[in-house]
Amino acid sequence: MTRPEAIPAPLWHENLYIDGHWQAAASRFAVHNPATGAVIAEVASGGVAETEAAIAAAQAAQPAWAAQPAKARAAILRRWHDLIVANAEPLARILTLEQGKPLAEARAEIFYGAAFFDWFADEAKRIYGDVIPSYADDRRLLALRQPIGVCGAITPWNFPMAMIPRKAAPALAAGCTMVLKPASATPLSALALAALGEAAGVPAGVFNVVPGSAAAVGNTLATDPRVKKLTFTGSTEVGRALMARASGTIKKLSLELGGNAPVLVFDDADLDAAVAGTIATKFRNMGQTCVCANRIYVQAGIHDRFVATLAAAVAAMRLGDGLAQGVAQGPLIDADAVAKCERHIADAVAKGARIVTGGKRHALGGSFFEPTVLAGATHAMLIAAEETFGPVAPIFRFEDEAEAVALANATEYGLAAYVFTTNHARIWRVGEALEYGIVGINTGATSYEGAPFGGWKESGIGREGGRQGIEEFLETKYLCIAGISPLG
């Protein structure tokens, strides 16, 4: 396909990246622009053989990469960060072209993703062990932290420029190597990042990118015994299947899975802050995030004012091609995403909900969908149990704090939750009572590379970001050294 003029040639790749080389494959798949439906690239589709070759390259490269001084690995990661920042504009355009989000959101994602390379460049130099007090005077006891080895990574389409650094940066900082399978909807971002990694000095075989089918690439990463760790972001259903497949080789797993995030707005909340925070978490990336608000609980005393204020703000959102100036909402990723929004709204209305604004496909056609606010939502509706993954905001009324917490926790998911209140005692009570790995208090934006990201219950295993993020790629080794004679 023809490379867009605004994208420099070194960032536009349509082949696999294995062992430091760009490789073709026997078959290719089309990548579409969600805003226009146009095919923008034909990307090489890796299979079992290509994935096994990438694993072999990663395995061969891993000992030398792990043996590099932490300071040397850190320097490469920081150069990778700097190159991403320097190329933020073309990277953002690639992201918008294949994923659809507005350019302003895409730029923010580029900087957020790059920050993980900066953060873990520092953490590479802080992989400490322990000296353990000995039980005998002729022995010394040590605990070492060492890289786990070859890692497989499977990343989603909704944040392709953020999810990859969130996994690759700590893995490489720890001394691991990686084989990445990006989402088939958004492989161009992953390949551009690989090109910048190569330019930063990442040695051949340390970071490999194999786009292709989940059945071929993903299954091979999950079952190959040379892969010692698998990290995945996606649905709980797929995560459960990968977990089962990986059990055959007892792999270490990091799973960042589905969510059903509640927002709790109490009567004493700052109304404007609560509305702004709800919009930030609900409508970011057209509601296609695992931490976006899926159930908005509003206390009775503030309920009607909240609904009216939120609906007015949502109705004013401008939809369009993400590359156009001033666009706040782009298209959904595909027709299935549109159909899910329609199904959830139809079910809610049939069971008594009221459409306050939006509620249907947008006049722009394609996969554009009107940002929607529903009032009168109840737990009898699909939208209360299933993650919509679209720009639909259902509002539930509640009476007291205990009811709100019980409703918020009434799900098998536990990734993110949000609370709006000015009562400091309530902040502690509710924050501690919510069964979620992430709780935003008076904010809808919690992501930060220096904080642990991950869920409870069926929302996943492990953490990404923060000092906890690098722990996922390390093993502990105990050394018991005998034969040390006492002094004198």
PDB file of N, CA and C in Angstrom, residues 17-20 54 57-59 61-62 177-179 202-208:
ATOM      1  N   TYR A  17       8.939  -8.163  12.204  1.00  0.00           N
ATOM      2  CA  TYR A  17      10.256  -7.758  12.696  1.00  0.00           C
ATOM      3  C   TYR A  17      10.789  -8.872  13.585  1.00  0.00           C
ATOM      4  N   ILE A  18      11.741  -9.652  13.056  1.00  0.00           N
ATOM      5  CA  ILE A  18      12.266 -10.822  13.756  1.00  0.00           C
ATOM      6  C   ILE A  18      13.783 -10.793  13.710  1.00  0.00           C
ATOM      7  N   ASP A  19      14.412 -10.901  14.860  1.00  0.00           N
ATOM      8  CA  ASP A  19      15.868 -10.964  14.965  1.00  0.00           C
ATOM      9  C   ASP A  19      16.552  -9.780  14.276  1.00  0.00           C
ATOM     10  N   GLY A  20      15.940  -8.602  14.398  1.00  0.00           N
ATOM     11  CA  GLY A  20      16.533  -7.401  13.829  1.00  0.00           C
ATOM     12  C   GLY A  20      16.342  -7.241  12.340  1.00  0.00           C
ATOM     13  N   ALA A  54      10.870 -16.274  15.910  1.00  0.00           N
ATOM     14  CA  ALA A  54      11.027 -15.117  16.796  1.00  0.00           C
ATOM     15  C   ALA A  54      11.385 -15.558  18.208  1.00  0.00           C
ATOM     16  N   ALA A  57      14.999 -16.511  18.227  1.00  0.00           N
ATOM     17  CA  ALA A  57      15.846 -15.314  18.227  1.00  0.00           C
ATOM     18  C   ALA A  57      15.897 -14.680  19.606  1.00  0.00           C
ATOM     19  N   ALA A  58      14.750 -14.611  20.275  1.00  0.00           N
ATOM     20  CA  ALA A  58      14.696 -14.039  21.617  1.00  0.00           C
ATOM     21  C   ALA A  58      15.482 -14.876  22.609  1.00  0.00           C
ATOM     22  N   GLN A  59      15.388 -16.183  22.463  1.00  0.00           N
ATOM     23  CA  GLN A  59      16.125 -17.076  23.359  1.00  0.00           C
ATOM     24  C   GLN A  59      17.633 -16.930  23.157  1.00  0.00           C
ATOM     25  N   ALA A  61      19.198 -14.272  22.056  1.00  0.00           N
ATOM     26  CA  ALA A  61      19.647 -12.938  22.440  1.00  0.00           C
ATOM     27  C   ALA A  61      19.592 -12.699  23.949  1.00  0.00           C
ATOM     28  N   GLN A  62      18.813 -13.493  24.655  1.00  0.00           N
ATOM     29  CA  GLN A  62      18.535 -13.186  26.064  1.00  0.00           C
ATOM     30  C   GLN A  62      19.770 -13.226  26.979  1.00  0.00           C
ATOM     31  N   THR A 177      13.958 -10.782  27.119  1.00  0.00           N
ATOM     32  CA  THR A 177      13.682 -10.497  25.716  1.00  0.00           C
ATOM     33  C   THR A 177      12.207 -10.747  25.453  1.00  0.00           C
ATOM     34  N   MET A 178      11.710 -10.287  24.305  1.00  0.00           N
ATOM     35  CA  MET A 178      10.257 -10.313  24.091  1.00  0.00           C
ATOM     36  C   MET A 178       9.889 -10.637  22.652  1.00  0.00           C
ATOM     37  N   VAL A 179       8.800 -11.380  22.512  1.00  0.00           N
ATOM     38  CA  VAL A 179       8.112 -11.574  21.237  1.00  0.00           C
ATOM     39  C   VAL A 179       6.716 -11.002  21.405  1.00  0.00           C
ATOM     40  N   VAL A 202      18.434  -1.238  20.498  1.00  0.00           N
ATOM     41  CA  VAL A 202      17.984  -2.531  21.018  1.00  0.00           C
ATOM     42  C   VAL A 202      18.605  -3.624  20.154  1.00  0.00           C
ATOM     43  N   PRO A 203      19.367  -4.546  20.713  1.00  0.00           N
ATOM     44  CA  PRO A 203      20.048  -5.560  19.904  1.00  0.00           C
ATOM     45  C   PRO A 203      19.070  -6.493  19.187  1.00  0.00           C
ATOM     46  N   ALA A 204      19.526  -7.054  18.096  1.00  0.00           N
ATOM     47  CA  ALA A 204      18.716  -7.993  17.324  1.00  0.00           C
ATOM     48  C   ALA A 204      18.245  -9.139  18.209  1.00  0.00           C
ATOM     49  N   GLY A 205      16.985  -9.499  18.082  1.00  0.00           N
ATOM     50  CA  GLY A 205      16.417 -10.612  18.833  1.00  0.00           C
ATOM     51  C   GLY A 205      15.849 -10.240  20.185  1.00  0.00           C
ATOM     52  N   VAL A 206      16.190  -9.054  20.696  1.00  0.00           N
ATOM     53  CA  VAL A 206      15.708  -8.671  22.022  1.00  0.00           C
ATOM     54  C   VAL A 206      14.233  -8.288  21.990  1.00  0.00           C
ATOM     55  N   PHE A 207      13.791  -7.646  20.911  1.00  0.00           N
ATOM     56  CA  PHE A 207      12.384  -7.253  20.768  1.00  0.00           C
ATOM     57  C   PHE A 207      11.934  -7.628  19.367  1.00  0.00           C
ATOM     58  N   ASN A 208      10.947  -8.516  19.279  1.00  0.00           N
ATOM     59  CA  ASN A 208      10.459  -9.030  18.006  1.00  0.00           C
ATOM     60  C   ASN A 208       8.961  -8.782  17.903  1.00  0.00           C
TER      61      ASN A 208
END
